[in-house]
CSV table of C-alpha atoms and ligand atoms in Angstrom, one decimal:
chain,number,residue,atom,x,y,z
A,1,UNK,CA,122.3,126.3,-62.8
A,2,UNK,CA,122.1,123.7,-65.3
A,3,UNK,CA,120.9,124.6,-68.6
A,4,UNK,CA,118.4,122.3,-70.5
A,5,UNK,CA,120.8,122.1,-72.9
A,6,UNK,CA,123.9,120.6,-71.5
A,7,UNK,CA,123.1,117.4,-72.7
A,8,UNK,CA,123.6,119.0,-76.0
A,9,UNK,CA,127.4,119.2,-75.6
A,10,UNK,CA,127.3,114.9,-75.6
A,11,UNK,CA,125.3,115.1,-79.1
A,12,UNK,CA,128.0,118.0,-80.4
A,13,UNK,CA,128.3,117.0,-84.2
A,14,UNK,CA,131.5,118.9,-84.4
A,15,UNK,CA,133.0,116.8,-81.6
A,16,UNK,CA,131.3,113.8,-83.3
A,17,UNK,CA,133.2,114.8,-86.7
A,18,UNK,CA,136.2,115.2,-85.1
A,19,UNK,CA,136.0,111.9,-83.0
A,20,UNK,CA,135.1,109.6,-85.8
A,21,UNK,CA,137.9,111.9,-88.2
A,22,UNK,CA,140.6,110.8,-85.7
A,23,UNK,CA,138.9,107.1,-85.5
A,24,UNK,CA,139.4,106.5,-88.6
A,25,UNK,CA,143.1,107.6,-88.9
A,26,UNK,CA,143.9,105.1,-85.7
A,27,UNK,CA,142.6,102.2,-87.6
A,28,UNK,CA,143.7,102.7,-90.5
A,29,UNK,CA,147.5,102.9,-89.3
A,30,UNK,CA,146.5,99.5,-87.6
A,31,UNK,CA,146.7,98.0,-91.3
A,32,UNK,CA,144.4,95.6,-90.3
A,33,UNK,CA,140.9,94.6,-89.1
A,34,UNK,CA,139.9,95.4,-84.8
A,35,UNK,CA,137.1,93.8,-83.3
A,36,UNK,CA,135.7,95.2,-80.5
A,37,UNK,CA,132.9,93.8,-78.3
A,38,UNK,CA,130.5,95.7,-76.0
A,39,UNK,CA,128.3,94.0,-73.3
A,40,UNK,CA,125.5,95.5,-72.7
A,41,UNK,CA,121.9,96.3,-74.6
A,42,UNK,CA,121.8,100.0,-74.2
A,43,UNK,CA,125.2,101.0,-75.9
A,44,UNK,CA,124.0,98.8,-79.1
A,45,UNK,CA,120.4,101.1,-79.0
A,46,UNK,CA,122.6,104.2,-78.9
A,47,UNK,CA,124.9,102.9,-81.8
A,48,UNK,CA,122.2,101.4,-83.7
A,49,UNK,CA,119.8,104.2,-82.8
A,50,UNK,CA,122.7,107.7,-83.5
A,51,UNK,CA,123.5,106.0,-86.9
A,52,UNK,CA,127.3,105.4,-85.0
A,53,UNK,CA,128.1,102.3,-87.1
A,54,UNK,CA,128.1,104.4,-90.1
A,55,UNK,CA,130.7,106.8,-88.3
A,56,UNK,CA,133.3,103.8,-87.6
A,57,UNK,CA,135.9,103.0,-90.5
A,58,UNK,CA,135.2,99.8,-92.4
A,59,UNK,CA,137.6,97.6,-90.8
A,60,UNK,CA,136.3,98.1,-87.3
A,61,UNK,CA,133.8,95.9,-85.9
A,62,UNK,CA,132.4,97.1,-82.6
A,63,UNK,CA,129.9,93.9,-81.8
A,64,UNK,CA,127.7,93.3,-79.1
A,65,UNK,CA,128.3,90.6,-76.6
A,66,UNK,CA,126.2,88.7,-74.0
A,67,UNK,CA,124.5,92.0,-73.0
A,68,UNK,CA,120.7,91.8,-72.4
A,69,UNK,CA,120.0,89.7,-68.9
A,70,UNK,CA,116.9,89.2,-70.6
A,71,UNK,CA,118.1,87.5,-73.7
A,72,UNK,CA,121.0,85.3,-71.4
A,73,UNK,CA,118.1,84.0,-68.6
A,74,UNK,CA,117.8,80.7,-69.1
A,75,UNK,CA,115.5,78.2,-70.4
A,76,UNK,CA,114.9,76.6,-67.0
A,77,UNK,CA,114.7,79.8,-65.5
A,78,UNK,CA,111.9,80.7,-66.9
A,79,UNK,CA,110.0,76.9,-66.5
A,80,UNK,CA,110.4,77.9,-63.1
A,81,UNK,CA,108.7,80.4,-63.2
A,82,UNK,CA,106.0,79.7,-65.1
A,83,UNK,CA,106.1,76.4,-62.9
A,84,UNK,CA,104.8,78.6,-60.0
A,85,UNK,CA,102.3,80.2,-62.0
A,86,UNK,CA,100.5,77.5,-63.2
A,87,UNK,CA,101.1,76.1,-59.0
A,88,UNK,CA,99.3,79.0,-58.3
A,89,UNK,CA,101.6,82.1,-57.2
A,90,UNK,CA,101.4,85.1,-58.4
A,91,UNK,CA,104.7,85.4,-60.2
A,92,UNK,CA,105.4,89.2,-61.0
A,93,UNK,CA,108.0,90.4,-63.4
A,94,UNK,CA,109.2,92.8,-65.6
A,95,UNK,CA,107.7,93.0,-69.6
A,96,UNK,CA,110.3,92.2,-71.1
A,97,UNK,CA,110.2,88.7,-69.5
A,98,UNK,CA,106.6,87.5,-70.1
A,99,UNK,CA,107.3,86.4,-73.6
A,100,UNK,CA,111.0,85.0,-73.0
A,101,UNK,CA,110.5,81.7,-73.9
A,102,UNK,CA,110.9,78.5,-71.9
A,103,UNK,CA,111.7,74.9,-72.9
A,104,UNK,CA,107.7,74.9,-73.5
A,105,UNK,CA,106.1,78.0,-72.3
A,106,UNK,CA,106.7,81.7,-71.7
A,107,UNK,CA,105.4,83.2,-68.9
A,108,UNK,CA,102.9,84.9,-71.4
A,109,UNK,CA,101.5,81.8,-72.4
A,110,UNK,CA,101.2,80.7,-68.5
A,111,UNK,CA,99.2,83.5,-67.8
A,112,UNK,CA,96.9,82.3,-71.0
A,113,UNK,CA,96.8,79.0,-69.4
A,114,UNK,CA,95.2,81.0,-66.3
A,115,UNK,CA,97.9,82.0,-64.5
A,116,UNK,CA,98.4,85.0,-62.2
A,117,UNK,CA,101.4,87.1,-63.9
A,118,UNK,CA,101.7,90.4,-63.1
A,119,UNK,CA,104.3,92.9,-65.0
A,120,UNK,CA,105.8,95.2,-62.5
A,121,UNK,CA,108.5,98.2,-63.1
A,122,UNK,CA,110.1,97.5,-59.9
A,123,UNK,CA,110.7,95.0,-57.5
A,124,UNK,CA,108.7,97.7,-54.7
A,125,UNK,CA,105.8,97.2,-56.6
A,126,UNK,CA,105.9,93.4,-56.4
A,127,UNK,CA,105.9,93.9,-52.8
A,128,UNK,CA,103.0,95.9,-52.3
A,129,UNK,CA,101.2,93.6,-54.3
A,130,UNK,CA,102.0,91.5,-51.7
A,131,UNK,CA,101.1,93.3,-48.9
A,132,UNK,CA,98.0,93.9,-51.0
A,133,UNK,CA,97.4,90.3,-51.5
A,134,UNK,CA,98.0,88.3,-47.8
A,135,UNK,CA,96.7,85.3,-48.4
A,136,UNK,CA,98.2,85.0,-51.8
A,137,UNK,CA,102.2,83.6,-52.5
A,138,UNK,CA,103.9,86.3,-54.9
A,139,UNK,CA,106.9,85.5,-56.5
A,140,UNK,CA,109.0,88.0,-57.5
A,141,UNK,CA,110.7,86.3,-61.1
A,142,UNK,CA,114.0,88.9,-60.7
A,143,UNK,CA,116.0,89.5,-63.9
A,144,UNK,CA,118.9,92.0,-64.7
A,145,UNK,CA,122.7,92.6,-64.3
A,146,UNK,CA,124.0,94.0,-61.0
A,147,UNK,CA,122.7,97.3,-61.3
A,148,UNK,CA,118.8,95.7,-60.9
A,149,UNK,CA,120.2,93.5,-58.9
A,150,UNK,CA,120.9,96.0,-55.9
A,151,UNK,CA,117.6,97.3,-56.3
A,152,UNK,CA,116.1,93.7,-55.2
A,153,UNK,CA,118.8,93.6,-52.4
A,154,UNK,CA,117.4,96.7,-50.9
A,155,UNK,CA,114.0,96.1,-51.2
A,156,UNK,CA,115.2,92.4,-49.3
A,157,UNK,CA,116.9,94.2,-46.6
A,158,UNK,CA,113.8,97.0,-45.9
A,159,UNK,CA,112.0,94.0,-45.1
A,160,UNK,CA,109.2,92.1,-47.1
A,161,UNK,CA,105.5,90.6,-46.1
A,162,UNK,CA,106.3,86.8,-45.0
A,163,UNK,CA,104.5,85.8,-48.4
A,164,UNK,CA,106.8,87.3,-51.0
A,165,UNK,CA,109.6,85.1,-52.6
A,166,UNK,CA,112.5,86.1,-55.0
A,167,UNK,CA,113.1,83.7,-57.9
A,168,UNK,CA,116.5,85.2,-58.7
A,169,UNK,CA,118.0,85.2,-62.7
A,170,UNK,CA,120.4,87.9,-61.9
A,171,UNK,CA,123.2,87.7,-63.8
A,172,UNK,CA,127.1,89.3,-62.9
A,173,UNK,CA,128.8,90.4,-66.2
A,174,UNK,CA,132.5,90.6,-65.3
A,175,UNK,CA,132.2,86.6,-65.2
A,176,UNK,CA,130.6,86.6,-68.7
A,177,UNK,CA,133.1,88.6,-70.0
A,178,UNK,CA,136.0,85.8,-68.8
A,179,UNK,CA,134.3,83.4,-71.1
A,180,UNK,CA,133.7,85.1,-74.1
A,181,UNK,CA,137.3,86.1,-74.1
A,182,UNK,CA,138.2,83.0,-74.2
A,183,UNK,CA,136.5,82.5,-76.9
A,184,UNK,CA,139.3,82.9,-79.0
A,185,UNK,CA,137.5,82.6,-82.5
A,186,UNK,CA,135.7,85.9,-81.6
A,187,UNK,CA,139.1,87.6,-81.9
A,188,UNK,CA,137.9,90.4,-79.6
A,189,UNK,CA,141.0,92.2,-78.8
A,190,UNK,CA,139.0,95.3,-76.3
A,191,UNK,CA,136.1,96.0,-74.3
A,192,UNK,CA,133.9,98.5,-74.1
A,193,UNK,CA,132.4,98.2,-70.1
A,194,UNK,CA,128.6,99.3,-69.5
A,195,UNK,CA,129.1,102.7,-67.6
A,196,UNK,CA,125.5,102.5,-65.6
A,197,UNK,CA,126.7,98.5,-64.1
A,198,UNK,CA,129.9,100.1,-63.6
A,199,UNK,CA,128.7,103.0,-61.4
A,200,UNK,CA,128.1,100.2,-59.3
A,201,UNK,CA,130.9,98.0,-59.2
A,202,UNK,CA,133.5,100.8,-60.2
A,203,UNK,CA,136.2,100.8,-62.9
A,204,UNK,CA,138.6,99.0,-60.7
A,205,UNK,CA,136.5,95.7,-61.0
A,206,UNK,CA,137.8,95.3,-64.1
A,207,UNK,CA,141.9,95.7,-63.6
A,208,UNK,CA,142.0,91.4,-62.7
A,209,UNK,CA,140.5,91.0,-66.3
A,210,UNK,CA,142.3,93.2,-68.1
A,211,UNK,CA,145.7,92.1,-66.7
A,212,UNK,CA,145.1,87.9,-66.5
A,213,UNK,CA,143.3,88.3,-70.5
A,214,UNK,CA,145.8,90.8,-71.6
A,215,UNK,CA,142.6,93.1,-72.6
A,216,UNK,CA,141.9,96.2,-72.4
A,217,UNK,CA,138.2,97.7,-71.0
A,218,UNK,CA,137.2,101.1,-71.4
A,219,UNK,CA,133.6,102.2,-69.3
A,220,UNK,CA,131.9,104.2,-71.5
A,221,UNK,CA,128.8,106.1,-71.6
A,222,UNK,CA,125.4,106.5,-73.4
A,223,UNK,CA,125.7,109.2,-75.3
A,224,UNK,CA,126.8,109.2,-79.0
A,225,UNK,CA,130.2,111.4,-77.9
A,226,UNK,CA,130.6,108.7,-74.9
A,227,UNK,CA,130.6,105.9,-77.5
A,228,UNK,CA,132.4,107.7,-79.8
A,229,UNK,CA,135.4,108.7,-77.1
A,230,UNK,CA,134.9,105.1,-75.8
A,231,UNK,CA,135.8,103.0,-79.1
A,232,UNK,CA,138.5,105.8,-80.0
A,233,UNK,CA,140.1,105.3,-76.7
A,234,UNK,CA,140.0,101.3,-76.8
A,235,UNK,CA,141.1,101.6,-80.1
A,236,UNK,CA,144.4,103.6,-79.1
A,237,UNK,CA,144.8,101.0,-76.4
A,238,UNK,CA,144.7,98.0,-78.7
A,239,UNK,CA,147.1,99.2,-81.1
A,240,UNK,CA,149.5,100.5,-78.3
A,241,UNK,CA,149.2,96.6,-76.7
A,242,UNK,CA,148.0,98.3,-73.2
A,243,UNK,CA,146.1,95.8,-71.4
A,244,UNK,CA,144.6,98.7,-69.3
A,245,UNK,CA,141.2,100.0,-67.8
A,246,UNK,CA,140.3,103.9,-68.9
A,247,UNK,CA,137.1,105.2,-67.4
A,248,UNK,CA,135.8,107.3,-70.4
A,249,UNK,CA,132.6,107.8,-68.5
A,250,UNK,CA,134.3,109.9,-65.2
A,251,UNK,CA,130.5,111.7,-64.4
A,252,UNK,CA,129.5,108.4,-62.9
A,253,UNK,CA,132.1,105.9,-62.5
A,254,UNK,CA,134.6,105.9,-60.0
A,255,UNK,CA,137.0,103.3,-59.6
A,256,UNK,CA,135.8,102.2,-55.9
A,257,UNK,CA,132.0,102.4,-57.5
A,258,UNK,CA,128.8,102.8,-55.4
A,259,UNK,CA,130.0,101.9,-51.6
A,260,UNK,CA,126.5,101.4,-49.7
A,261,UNK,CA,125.2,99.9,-53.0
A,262,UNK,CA,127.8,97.3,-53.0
A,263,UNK,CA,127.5,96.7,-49.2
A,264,UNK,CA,123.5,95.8,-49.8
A,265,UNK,CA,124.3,93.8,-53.3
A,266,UNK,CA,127.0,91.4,-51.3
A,267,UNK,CA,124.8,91.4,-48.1
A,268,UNK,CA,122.0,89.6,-50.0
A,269,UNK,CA,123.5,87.9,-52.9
A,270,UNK,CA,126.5,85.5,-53.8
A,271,UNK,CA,127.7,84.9,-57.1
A,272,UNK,CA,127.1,81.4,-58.5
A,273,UNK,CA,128.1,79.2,-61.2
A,274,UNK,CA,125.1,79.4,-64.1
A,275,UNK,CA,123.7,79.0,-67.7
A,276,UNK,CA,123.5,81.9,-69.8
A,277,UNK,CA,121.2,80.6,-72.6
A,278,UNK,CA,122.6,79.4,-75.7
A,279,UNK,CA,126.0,80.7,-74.4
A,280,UNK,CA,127.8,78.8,-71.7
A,281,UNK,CA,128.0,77.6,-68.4
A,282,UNK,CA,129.7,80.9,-66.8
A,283,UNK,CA,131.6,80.4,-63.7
A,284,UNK,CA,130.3,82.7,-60.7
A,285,UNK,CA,128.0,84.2,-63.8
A,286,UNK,CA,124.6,84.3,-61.7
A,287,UNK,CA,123.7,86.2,-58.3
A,288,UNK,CA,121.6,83.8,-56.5
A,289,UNK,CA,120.3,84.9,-52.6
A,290,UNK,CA,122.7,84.0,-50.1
A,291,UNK,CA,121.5,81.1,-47.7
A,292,UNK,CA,121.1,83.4,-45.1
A,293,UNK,CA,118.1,84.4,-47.1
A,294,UNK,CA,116.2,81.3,-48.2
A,295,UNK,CA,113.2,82.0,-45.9
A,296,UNK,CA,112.5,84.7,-49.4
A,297,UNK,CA,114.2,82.5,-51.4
A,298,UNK,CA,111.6,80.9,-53.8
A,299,UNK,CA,113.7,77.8,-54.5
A,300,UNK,CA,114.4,77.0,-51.1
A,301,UNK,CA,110.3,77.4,-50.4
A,302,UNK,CA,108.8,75.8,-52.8
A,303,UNK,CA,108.6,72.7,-54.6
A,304,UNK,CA,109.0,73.8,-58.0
A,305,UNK,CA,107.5,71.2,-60.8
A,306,UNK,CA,109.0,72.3,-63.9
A,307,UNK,CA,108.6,69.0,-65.5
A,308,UNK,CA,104.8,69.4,-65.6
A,309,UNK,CA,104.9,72.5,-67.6
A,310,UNK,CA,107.0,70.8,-70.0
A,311,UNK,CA,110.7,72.2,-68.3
A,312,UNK,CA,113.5,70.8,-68.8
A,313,UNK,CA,116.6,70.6,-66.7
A,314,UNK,CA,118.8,71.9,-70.2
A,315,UNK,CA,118.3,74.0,-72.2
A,316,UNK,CA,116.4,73.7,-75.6
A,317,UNK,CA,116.5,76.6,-78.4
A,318,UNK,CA,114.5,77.2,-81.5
A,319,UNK,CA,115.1,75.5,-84.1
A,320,UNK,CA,117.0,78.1,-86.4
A,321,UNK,CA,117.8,80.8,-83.5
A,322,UNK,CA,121.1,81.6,-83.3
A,323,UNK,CA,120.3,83.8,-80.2
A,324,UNK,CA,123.9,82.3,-78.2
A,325,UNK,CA,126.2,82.5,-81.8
A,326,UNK,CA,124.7,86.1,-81.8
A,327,UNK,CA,125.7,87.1,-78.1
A,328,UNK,CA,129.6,85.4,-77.8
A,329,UNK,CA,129.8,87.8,-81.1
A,330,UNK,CA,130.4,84.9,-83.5
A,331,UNK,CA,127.7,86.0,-85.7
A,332,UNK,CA,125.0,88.8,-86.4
A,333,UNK,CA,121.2,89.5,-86.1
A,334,UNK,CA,121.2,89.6,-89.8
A,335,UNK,CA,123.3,86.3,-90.3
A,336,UNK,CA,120.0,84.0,-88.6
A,337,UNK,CA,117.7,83.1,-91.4
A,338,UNK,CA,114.3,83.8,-89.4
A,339,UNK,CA,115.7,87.6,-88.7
A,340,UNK,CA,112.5,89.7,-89.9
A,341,UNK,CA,110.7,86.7,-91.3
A,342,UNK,CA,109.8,84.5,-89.1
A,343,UNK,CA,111.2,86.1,-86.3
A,344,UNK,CA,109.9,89.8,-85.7
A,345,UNK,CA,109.4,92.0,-82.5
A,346,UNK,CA,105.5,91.2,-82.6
A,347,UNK,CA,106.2,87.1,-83.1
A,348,UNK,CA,109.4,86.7,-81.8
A,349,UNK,CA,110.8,83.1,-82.1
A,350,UNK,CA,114.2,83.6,-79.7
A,351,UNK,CA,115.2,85.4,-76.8
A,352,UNK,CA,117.1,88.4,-78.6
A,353,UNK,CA,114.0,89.1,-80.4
A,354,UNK,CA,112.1,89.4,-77.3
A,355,UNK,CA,114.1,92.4,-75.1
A,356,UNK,CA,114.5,95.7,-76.2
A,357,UNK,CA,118.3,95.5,-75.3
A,358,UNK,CA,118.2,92.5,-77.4
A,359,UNK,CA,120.1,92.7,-80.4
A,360,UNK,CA,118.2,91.3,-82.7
A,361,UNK,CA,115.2,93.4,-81.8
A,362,UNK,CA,117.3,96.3,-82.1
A,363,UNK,CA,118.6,95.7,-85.5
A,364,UNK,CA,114.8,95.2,-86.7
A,365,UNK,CA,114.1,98.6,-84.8
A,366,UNK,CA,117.0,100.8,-85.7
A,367,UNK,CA,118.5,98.5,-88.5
A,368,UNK,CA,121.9,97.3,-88.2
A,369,UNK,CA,125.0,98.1,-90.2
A,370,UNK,CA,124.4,101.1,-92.4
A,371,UNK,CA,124.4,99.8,-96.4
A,372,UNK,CA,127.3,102.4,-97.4
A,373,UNK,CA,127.4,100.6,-101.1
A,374,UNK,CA,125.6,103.8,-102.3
A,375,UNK,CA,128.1,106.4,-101.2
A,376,UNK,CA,131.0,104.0,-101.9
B,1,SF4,FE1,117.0,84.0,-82.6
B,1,SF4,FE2,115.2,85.5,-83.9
B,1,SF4,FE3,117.6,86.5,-83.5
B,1,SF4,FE4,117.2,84.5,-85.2
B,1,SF4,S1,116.4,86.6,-85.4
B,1,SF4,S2,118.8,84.7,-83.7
B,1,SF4,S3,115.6,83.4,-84.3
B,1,SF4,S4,116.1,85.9,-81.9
């Protein structure tokens, strides 16, 4: 029987020691500076939140890509949704979303205007509101990588009351990670791979990428030992030129992934060419329902009047927020000049602040790189 204290063995500070011991020795035999890039919100809380930047040599830089699906929805994604509040549906979604801004308004400040916006934890719950609520239209305002986005394929395929609608700004990561490597002033020469997306997809999702970009990707875990065995391992791989995939997170990941989870995700969504805010256009970077589904689809249904919520068909970012520099790793939280002035978690001014897998929130939670000039 499992002990309560298994989990222990992946907060080990022995292992941890030993880890970040043989860490350092790899990059300092590089002779040079290695920048890493991870893509995905909950590995920066567990580096930012286990003190693990301190534990990485000086001349490693292990930065955090386009990685929230909150922070990457876009501008007109959201005047589309709060489009359809303020035409009177009842557009449910998940908290992090209600105060992602929009070219003019969040969804927050449609439901201020009057608006039925409901926060939900799950797409199920959406649809019971539904069924609650016949003679009402709920729209379902669906956000998230692949991993959330199976969740609203199965929900789809169980079948739905004939007045709930998806408005679909699910993002696919693999396609994000094309562009930002080719964002060659990022210099990111590895990967670390999101271990919970890739118990979906699998490991083997990534072998195209590695080999065509001549990077290498290593799924890693959540714990501080998976990060640490994660970095260490890309690390190795960098310096020996190995433009391979290494599943460091084997508990979850296979290399085939989840089979009947895939079969649901592909029966319901395609992947689409799409804005990621403040990023890029990002070919076949957004899952969008496949036509066989527009009878739930709530673009297909509805007449969607962004422009008389002030949308607009690009999209417009703060003034100031370098929210998209931020995410294709060309910059940090701490480089924007509103980070913890004018921008905070409780009056936050761009879309990283906004998310708790933002990284900009998370810096202001956690703080970001540890200030070693004491110790030096
Ligand atoms: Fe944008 Fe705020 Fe982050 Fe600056 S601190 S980049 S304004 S979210």
């Amino acid at each position: 029987m499992a002990s309560p204290f298994d989990e222990l063995k992946f907060r080990d500070p022995e292992r941890a020691r030993a880890l970040s011991g043989a860490l350092a020795r790899e990059v300092e035999a590089a002779g040079r500076t290695i920048s890493l890039m991870h893509v995905c919100g909950s590995h920066e809380q567990a580096i930012a939140r286990f003190g693990l930047r301190a534990a990485f040599p000086r001349n490693l830089d292990v930065i955090m890509g386009p990685g929230c699906p909150v922070c990457v929805t876009d501008t007109p994604e959201v005047d589309e949704a709060v489009a359809l509040a303020a035409q009177g549906a009842r557009v449910c979604t998940y908290g992090d979303m209600l105060r992602l801004p929009g070219n003019s308004k969040s969804l927050a400040d449609a439901q201020s205007d009057g608006g039925n916006v409901e926060v939900v934890y799950s797409v199920s719950q959406a649809v019971d509101l539904a069924r609650q609520r016949p003679a009402e239209q709920v729209v379902f305002f669906a956000s998230g990588f692949e991993t959330t986005a199976v969740a609203t394929a199965a929900v789809l395929l169980s079948g739905v009351p004939e007045n709930f609608s998806v408005l679909s700004a699910h993002k696919y990561v693999p396609a994000a990670m094309d562009v930002v490597s080719e964002m060659k002033e990022t210099n990111i020469e590895g990967f670390i791979a999101a271990g919970h997306a890739a118990t979906i997809t699998g490991w083997g999702i990534f072998e195209p990428f590695a080999a065509r970009t001549r990077t290498p990707v290593v799924v890693a875990g959540f714990e501080p030992l998976d990060v640490l065995a994660a970095v260490l391992e890309l690390v190795r791989l960098v310096r020996a030129r190995r433009p391979e995939v290494m599943n460091c997170y084997p508990r979850c990941v296979s290399k085939e992934g989840n089979g009947p989870a895939l079969e649901k995700l592909w029966k319901v969504f395609d992947v689409v060419g799409g804005n990621w805010r403040g990023i890029a256009r990002v070919p076949r970077g957004n899952l969008e329902l496949r036509s066989e589904w527009d009878h739930v689809n709530a673009r297909r249904r509805f007449r969607i009047d962004t422009a008389a919520v002030g949308g607009a068909s690009r999209n417009v970012l703060a003034e100031h927020c370098i929210c998209g520099t931020i995410m294709s790793g060309l910059a940090k939280p701490s480089d924007c000049t509103l980070f913890g002035k004018e921008c905070r978690p409780d009056a936050p001014v761009g879309a990283c602040m906004v998310s708790s897998e933002g990284s900009c929130k998370i810096w202001h939670v956690y703080g970001g790189p540890p200030d070693l000039r004491e110790v030096a």
